[in-house]
Short mmCIF file of C-alpha atoms and ligand atoms in Angstrom, two decimals:
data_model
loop_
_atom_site.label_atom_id
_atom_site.label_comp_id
_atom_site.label_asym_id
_atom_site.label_seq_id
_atom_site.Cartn_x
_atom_site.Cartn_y
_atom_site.Cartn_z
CA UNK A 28 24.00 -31.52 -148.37
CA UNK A 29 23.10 -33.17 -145.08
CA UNK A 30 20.59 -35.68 -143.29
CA UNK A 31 17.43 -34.30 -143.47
CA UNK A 32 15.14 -36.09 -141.50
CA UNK A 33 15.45 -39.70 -140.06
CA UNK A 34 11.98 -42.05 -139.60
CA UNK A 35 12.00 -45.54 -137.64
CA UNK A 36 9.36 -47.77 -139.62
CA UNK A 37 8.28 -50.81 -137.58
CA UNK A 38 6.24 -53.67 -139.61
CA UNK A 39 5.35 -56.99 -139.14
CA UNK A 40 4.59 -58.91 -142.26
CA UNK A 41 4.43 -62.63 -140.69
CA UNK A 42 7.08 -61.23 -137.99
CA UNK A 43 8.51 -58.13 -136.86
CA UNK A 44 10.97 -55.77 -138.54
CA UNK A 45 12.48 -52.34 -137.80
CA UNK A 46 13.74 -50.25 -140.55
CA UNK A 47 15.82 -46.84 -140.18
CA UNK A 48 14.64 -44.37 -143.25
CA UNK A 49 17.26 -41.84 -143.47
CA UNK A 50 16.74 -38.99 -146.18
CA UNK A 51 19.32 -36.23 -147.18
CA UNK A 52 18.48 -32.47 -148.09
CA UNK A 53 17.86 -33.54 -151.70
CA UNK A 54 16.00 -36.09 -151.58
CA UNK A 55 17.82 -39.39 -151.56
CA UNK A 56 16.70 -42.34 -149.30
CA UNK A 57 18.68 -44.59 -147.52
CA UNK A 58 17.56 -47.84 -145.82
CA UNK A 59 19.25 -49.73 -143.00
CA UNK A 60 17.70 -52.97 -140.98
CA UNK A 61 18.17 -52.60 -136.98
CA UNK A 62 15.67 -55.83 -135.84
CA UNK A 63 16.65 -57.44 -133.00
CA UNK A 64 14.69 -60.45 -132.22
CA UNK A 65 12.28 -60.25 -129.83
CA UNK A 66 14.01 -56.95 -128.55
CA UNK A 67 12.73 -55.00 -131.59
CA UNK A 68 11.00 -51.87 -129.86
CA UNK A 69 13.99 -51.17 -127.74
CA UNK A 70 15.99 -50.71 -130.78
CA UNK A 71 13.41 -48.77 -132.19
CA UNK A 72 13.47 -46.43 -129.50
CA UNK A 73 17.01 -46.02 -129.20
CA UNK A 74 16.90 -44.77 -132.80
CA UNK A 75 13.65 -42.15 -132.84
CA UNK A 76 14.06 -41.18 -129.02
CA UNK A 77 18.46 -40.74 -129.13
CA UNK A 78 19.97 -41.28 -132.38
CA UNK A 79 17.36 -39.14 -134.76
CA UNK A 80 17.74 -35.64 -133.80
CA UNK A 81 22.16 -36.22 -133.75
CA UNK A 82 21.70 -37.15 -137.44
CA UNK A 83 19.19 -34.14 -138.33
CA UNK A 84 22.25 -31.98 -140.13
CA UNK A 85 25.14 -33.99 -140.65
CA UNK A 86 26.92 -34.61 -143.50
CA UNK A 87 25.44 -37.76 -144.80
CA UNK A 88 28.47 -38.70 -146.32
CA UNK A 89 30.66 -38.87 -143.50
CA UNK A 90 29.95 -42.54 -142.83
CA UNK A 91 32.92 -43.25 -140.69
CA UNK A 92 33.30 -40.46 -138.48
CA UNK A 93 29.54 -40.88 -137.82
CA UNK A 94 29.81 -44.03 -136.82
CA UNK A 95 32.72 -43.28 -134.44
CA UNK A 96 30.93 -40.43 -133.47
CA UNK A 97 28.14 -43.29 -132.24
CA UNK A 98 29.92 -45.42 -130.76
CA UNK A 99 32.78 -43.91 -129.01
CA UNK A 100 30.70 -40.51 -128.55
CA UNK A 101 28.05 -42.75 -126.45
CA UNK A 102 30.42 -43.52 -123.76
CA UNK A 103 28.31 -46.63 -122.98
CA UNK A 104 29.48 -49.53 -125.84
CA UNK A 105 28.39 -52.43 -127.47
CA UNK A 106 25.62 -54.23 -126.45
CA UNK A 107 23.08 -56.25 -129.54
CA UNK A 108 20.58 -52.91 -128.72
CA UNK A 109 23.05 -50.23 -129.27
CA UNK A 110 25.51 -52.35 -132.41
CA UNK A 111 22.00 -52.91 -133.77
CA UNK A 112 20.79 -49.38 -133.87
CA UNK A 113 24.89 -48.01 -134.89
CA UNK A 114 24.33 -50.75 -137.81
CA UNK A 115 20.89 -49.43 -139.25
CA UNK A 116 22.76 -46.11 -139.46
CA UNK A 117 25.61 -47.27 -141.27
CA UNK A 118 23.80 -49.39 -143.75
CA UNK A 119 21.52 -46.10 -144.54
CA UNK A 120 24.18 -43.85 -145.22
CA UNK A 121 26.26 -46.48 -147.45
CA UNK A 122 22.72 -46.94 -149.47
CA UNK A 123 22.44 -43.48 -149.49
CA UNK A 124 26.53 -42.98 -150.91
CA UNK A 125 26.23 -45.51 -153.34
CA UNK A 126 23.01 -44.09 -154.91
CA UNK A 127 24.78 -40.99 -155.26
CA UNK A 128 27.48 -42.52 -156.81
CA UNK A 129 25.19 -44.88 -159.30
CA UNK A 130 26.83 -47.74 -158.24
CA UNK A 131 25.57 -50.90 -156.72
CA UNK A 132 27.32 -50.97 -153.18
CA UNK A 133 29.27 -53.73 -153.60
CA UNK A 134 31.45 -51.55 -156.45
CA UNK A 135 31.97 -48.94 -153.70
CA UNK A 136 33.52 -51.71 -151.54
CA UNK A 137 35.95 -52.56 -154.21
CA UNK A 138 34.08 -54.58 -156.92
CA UNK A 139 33.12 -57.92 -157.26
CA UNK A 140 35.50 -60.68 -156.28
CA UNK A 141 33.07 -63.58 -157.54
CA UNK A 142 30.15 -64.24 -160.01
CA UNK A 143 27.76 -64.83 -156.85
CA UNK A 144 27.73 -65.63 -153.59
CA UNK A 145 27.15 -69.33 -152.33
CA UNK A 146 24.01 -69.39 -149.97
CA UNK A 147 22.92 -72.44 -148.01
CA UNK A 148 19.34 -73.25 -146.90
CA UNK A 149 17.61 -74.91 -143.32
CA UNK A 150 16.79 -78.86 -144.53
CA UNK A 151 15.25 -80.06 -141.31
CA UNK A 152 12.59 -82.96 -140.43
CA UNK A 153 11.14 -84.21 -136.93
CA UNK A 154 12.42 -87.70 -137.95
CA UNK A 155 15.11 -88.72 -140.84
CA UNK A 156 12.36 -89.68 -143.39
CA UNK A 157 11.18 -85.96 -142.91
CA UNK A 158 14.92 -84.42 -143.17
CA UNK A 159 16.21 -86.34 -146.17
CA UNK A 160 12.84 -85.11 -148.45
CA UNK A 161 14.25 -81.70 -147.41
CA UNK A 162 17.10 -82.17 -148.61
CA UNK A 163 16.09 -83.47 -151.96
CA UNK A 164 13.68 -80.53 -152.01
CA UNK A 165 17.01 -77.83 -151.36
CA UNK A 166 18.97 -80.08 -154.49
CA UNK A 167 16.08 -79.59 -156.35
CA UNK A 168 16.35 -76.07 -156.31
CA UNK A 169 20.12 -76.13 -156.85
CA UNK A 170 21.13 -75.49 -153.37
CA UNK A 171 24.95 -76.93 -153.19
CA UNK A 172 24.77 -76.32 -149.22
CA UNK A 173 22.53 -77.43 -146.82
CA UNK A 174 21.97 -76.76 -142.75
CA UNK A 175 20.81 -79.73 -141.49
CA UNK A 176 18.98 -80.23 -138.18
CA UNK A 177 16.42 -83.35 -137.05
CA UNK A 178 14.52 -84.22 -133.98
CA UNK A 179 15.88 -85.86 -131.30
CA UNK A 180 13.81 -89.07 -130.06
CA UNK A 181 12.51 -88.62 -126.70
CA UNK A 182 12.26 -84.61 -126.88
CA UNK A 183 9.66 -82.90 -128.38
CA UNK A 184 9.62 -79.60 -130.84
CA UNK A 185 13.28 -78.42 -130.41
CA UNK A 186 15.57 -75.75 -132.30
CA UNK A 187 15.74 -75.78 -135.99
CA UNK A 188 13.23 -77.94 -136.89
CA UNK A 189 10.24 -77.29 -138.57
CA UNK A 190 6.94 -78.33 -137.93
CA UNK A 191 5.43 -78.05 -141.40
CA UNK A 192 6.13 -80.54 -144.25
CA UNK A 193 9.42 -81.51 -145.68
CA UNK A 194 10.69 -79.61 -148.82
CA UNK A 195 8.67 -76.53 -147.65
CA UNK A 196 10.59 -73.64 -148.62
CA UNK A 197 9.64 -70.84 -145.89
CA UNK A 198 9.49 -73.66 -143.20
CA UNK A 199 11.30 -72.66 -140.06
CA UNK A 200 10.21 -69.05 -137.80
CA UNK A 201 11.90 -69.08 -134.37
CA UNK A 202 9.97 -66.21 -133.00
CA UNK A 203 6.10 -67.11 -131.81
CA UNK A 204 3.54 -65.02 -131.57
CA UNK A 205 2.50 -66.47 -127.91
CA UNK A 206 1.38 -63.36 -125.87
CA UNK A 207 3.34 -62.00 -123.26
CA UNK A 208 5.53 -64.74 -122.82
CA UNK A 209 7.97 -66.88 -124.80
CA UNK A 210 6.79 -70.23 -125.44
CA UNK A 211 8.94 -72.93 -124.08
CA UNK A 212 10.87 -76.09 -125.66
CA UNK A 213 12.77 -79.11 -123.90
CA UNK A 214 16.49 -80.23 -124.61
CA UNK A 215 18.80 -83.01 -123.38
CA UNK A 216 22.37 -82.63 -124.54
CA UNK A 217 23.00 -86.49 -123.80
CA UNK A 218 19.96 -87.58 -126.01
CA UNK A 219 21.18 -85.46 -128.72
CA UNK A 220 24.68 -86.73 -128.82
CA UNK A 221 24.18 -89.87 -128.87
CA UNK A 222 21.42 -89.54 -131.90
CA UNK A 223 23.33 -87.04 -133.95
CA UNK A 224 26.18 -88.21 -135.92
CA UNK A 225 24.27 -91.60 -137.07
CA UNK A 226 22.10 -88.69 -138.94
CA UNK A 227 24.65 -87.50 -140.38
CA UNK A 228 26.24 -90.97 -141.34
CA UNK A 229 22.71 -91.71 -143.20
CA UNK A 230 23.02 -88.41 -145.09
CA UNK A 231 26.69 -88.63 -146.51
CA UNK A 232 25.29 -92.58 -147.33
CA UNK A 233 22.08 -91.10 -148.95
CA UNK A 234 23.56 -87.97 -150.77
CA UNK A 235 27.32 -88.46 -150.93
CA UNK A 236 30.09 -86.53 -150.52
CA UNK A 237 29.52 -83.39 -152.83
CA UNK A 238 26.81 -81.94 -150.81
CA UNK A 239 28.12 -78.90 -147.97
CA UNK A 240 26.42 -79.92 -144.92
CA UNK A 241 26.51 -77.74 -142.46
CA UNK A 242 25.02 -77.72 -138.02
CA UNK A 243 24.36 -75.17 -135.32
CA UNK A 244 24.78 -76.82 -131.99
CA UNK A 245 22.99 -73.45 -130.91
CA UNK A 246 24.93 -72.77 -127.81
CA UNK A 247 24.00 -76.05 -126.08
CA UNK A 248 26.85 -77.72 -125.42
CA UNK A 249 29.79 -77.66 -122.50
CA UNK A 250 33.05 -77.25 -123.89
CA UNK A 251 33.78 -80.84 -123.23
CA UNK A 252 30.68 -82.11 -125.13
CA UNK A 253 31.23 -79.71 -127.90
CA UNK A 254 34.97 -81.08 -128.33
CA UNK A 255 33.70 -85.27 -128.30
CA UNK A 256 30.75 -84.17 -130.55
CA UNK A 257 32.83 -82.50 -133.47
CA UNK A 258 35.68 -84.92 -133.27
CA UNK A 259 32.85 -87.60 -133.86
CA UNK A 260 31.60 -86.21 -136.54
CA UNK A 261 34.73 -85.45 -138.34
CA UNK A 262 34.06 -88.53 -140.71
CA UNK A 263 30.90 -86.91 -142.14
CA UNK A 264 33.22 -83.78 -143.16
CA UNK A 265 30.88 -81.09 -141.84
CA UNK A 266 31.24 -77.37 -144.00
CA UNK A 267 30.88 -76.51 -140.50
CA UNK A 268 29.96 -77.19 -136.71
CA UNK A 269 28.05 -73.68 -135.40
CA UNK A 270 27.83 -72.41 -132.15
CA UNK A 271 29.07 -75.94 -130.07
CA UNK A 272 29.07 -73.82 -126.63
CA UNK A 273 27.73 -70.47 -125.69
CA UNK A 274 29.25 -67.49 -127.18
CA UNK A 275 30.33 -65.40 -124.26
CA UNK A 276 33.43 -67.86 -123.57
CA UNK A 277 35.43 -67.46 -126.03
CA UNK A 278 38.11 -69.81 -124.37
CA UNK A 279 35.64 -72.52 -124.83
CA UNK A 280 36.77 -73.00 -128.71
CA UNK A 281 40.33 -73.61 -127.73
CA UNK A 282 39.29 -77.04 -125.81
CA UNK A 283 37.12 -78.35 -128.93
CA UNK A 284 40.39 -77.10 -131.38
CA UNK A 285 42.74 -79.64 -129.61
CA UNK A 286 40.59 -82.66 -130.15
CA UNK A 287 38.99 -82.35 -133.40
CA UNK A 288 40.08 -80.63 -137.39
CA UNK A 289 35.90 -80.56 -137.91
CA UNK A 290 35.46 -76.50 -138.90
CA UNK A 291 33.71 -74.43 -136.37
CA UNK A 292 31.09 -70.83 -136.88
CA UNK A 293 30.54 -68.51 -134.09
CA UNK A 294 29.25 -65.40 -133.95
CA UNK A 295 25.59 -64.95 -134.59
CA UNK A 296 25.13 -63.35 -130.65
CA UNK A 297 28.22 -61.00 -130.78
CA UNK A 298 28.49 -57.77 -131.58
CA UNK A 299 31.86 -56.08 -132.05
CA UNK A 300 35.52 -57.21 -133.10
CA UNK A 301 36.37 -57.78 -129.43
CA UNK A 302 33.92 -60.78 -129.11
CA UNK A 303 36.57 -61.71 -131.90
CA UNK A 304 39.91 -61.05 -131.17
CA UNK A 305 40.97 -63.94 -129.04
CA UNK A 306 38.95 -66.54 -131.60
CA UNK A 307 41.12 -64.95 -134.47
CA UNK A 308 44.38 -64.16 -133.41
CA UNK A 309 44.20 -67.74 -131.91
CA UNK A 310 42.45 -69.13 -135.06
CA UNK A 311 40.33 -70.76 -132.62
CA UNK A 312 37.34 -70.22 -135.68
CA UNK A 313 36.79 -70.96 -138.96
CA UNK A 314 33.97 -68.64 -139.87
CA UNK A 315 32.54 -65.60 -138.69
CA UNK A 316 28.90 -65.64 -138.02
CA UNK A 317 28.00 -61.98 -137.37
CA UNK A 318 24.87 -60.45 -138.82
CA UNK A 319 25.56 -56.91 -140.30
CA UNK A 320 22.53 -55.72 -138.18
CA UNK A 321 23.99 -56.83 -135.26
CA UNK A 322 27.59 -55.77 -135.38
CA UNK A 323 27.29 -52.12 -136.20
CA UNK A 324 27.00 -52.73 -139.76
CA UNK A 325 29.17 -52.65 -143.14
CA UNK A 326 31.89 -50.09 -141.87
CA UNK A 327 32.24 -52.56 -138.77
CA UNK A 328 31.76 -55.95 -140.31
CA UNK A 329 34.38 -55.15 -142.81
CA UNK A 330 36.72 -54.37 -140.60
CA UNK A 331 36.22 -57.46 -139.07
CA UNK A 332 36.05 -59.90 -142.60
CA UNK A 333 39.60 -58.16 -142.95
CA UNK A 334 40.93 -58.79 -139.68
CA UNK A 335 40.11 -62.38 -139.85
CA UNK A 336 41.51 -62.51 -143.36
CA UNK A 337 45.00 -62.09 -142.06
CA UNK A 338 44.30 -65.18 -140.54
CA UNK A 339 42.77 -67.46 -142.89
CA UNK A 340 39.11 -67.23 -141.65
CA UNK A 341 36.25 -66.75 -143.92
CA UNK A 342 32.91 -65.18 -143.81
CA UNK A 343 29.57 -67.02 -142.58
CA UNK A 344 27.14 -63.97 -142.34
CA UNK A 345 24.15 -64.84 -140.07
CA UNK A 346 21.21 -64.44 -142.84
CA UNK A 347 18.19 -65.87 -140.82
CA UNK A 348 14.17 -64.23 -141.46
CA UNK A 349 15.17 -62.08 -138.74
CA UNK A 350 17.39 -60.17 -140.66
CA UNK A 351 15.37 -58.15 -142.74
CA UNK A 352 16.04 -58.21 -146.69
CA UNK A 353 17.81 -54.79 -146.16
CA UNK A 354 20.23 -56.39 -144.01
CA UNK A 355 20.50 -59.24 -146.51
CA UNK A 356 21.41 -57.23 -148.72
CA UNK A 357 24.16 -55.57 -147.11
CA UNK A 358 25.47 -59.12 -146.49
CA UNK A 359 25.48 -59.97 -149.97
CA UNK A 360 27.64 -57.06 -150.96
CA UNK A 361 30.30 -57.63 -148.82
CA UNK A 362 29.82 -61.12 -149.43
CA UNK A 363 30.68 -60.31 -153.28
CA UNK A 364 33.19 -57.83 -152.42
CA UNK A 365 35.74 -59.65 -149.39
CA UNK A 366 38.05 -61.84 -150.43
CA UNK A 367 37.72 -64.18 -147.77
CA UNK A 368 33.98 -64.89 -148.25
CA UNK A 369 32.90 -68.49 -147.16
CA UNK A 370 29.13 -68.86 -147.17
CA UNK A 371 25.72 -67.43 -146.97
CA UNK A 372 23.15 -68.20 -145.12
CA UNK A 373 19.63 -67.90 -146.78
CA UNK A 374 16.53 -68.60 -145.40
CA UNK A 375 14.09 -66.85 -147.86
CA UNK A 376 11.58 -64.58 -146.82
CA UNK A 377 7.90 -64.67 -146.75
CA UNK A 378 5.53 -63.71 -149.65
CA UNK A 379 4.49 -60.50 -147.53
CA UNK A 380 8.09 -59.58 -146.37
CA UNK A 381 8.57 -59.33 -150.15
CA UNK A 382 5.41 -57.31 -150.83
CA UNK A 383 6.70 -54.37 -148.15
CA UNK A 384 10.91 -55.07 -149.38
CA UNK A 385 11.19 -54.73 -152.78
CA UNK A 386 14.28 -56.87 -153.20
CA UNK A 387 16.79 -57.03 -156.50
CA UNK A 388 18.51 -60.34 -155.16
CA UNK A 389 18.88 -63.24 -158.25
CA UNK A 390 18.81 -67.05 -157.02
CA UNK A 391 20.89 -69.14 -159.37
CA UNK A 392 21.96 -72.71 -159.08
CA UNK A 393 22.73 -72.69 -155.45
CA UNK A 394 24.28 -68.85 -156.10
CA UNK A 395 22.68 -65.58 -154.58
CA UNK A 396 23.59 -62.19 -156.31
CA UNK A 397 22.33 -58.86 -154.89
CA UNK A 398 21.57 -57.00 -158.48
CA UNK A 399 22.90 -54.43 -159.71
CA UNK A 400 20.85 -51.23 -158.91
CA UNK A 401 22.56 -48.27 -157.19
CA UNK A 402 22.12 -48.64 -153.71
CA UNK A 403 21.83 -51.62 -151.64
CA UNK A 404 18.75 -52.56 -153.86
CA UNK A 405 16.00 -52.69 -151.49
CA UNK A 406 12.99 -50.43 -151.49
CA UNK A 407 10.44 -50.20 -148.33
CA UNK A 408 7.11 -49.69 -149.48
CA UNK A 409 6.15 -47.44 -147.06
CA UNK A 410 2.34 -47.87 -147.57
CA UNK A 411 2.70 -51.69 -147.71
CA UNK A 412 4.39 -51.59 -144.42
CA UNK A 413 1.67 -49.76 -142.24
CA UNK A 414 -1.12 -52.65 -143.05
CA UNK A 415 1.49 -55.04 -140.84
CA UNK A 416 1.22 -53.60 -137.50
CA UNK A 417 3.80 -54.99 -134.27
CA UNK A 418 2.69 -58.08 -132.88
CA UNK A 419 4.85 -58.92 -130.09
CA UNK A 420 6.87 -62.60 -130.67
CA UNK A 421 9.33 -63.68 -128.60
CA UNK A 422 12.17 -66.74 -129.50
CA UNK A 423 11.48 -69.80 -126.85
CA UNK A 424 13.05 -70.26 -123.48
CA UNK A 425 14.69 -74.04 -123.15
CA UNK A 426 14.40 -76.16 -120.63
CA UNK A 427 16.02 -79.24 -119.22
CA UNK A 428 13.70 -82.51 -118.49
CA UNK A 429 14.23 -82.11 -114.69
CA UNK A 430 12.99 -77.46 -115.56
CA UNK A 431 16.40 -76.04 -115.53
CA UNK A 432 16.59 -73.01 -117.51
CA UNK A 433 19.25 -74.15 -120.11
CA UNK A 434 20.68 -72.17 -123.22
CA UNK A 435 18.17 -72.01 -126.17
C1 GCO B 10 20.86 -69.40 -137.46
C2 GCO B 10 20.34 -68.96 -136.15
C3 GCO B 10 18.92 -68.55 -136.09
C4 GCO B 10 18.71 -67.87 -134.74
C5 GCO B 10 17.81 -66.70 -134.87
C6 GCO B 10 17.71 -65.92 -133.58
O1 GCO B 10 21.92 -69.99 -137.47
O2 GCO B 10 20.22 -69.06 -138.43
O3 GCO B 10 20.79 -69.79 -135.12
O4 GCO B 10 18.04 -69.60 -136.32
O5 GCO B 10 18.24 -68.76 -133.80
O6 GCO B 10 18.28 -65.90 -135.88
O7 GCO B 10 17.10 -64.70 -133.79
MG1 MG B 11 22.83 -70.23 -135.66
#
């Protein structure tokens, strides 16, 4: 048996996704998520116009010499466009194995090391009045974990914070639909440091201490700032500080490790084990925030949930609306499988996502579980799909107050 033919579906049910198809001589159908944020089409192409006709007659279940064979047999590595496209590969042909095998995936990747996997949700307001109903909405729902991001007075829409209601459940979509361009926001790092931890001194007051409550800095911080912020914070006990200072330095976690214990996530922007390797073998991190879309996938995210193991770091898979339920569902079976699993993040779909992904996932008390049907357990309706056509989106572009192009 062998790949048979290989189709790149690209849909856009409230915002854009691209989904590998990969089907084998007989018949089976594996599916594999390779968006990329407001990159999608250049993944898209990478797949039909480079990686397609390679597949056309391999042996589909040769996942990890096909992957090598991508990666290494490229000559040009890494890279979110290329990891993203390796990963939609490798998540296809692991559907496709465990189909064959009748087995949900996460049996092939050694069984189940827990009943479910703990997932937390975005709580977020434009003021703390907005932010705490969010929060009660999340507990309502039997979320144990929470993300929790707020305005900052003086600066208008900023990251992580939805405009609609509090309590809404599908609140937060990075990406705008705003023509050609991305639309832009404002930040000041001094504003937000000095309003920050007395929100999260009301919360612990207001909910307690039993409630995970977790931040993403998202990038915005110098190394300097990122070390005073988290050790000020450390009395609020933070499940984790995310992304203090841009990823690319990875000696930048090192200076906020010798001032403060509070735990720290990276990892949503990188893409292979080498982004990695000083941040572990340093145990500069706590978590590891890697998508499986964007890091080449289960055969490569493993390998890096193991490495990290060795070390005492757990898992933190990135599991925002751009990842598209098929890559949420790989997630969630190596979140059930690893050892070291730490959290989940969950920010539910959309109603229409969910009519074109037919999802098995189960939501209870706080506890995702990916179901039990052979496969990764997510259908594309094919036919659903084409009524969503692209509709370009970018994420924003920040801004200081004074115009300078800062991280977003
Ligand atoms: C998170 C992320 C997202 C990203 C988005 C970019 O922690 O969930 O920071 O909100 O900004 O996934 O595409
Ligand atoms: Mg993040």
């Amino acid at each position: 048996m062998s790949i048979a033919s290989v189709d790149v579906i690209v849909t856009s049910p409230g915002r854009n996704f691209v989904t590998l198809k990969v089907t084998t001589s007989d018949g089976i159908v594996g599916w594999g998520d390779a968006t990329l944020n407001g990159r999608e089409l250049s993944v898209a192409s990478y797949l039909s116009d480079h990686l397609a006709s390679m597949l056309i007659g391999r042996d589909e279940d040769r996942i990890e010499d096909t992957w090598q064979y991508l990666y290494r047999g490229a000559y040009w590595r890494r890279g979110p466009v290329t990891m993203a496209a390796i990963a939609a590969v490798d998540m296809a042909l692991w559907d496709i194995k465990a189909k064959k095998a009748g087995m949900p995936l996460y049996q092939l990747l050694g069984g189940a090391s827990r009943d479910g996997v703990r997932v937390y949700a975005h709580a977020s307001g434009t003021d703390f009045a907005a932010l705490s109903n969010a929060i009660t909405g999340y507990r309502e729902l039997g979320f144990t974990a929470v993300r929790v991001q707020t305005g900052v007075p003086g600066l208008g829409q900023i990251y992580g914070v939805s405009a609609a209601g509090p309590g809404v459940r599908y609140d937060y979509e990075p990406a705008k639909r705003s023509g050609d361009r991305p639309a832009e926001e404002q930040w000041d790092t001094r504003q937000y440091l000095t309003h920050m931890p007395g929100v999260f001194a009301q919360i612990r007051e207001e909910f307690g201490t039993d409630l995970r409550l977790l931040h993403d800095g998202h990038h915005r911080m110098t190394p300097i700032e990122a070390a005073r912020f988290a050790k000020d914070i450390e009395p609020y006990d933070l499940f984790w500080l995310e992304d203090a200072t841009p990823g690319e330095d990875q000696a930048a976690l090192r200076l906020i490790r010798q001032h403060s214990t509070t735990p720290l996530a990276i990892g949503e922007v990188f893409n292979t084990v080498y982004d990695y390797q000083t941040l572990i073998t340093e145990r500069l991190i706590d978590y590891v925030r890697s998508a499986v879309t964007h890091t080449g996938g289960i055969t490569a995210m493993k390998k890096i949930l193991d490495f990290a193991a060795i070390y005492g770091i757990r898992s933190g898979i990135h599991g925002p609306t751009d990842i598209s339920p098929v890559g949420m569902a790989a997630a969630l079976h190596l979140d059930l499988a690893i050892h070291n699993f730490g959290i989940q993040e969950y920010m539910p779909h959309n109603e229409q996502t969910l009519e074109v992904f037919q999802t098995s996932f189960t939501f209870d008390r706080g506890f995702l579980h990916p179901g039990d049907q052979p496969g990764l357990g997510v259908e594309l309706d094919e036919e659903a799909a084409s009524a969503f056509e692209y509709t370009k989106a970018y994420l924003p572009v920040n801004r200081l107050l004074d115009g300078t192009v800062h991280d977003w």
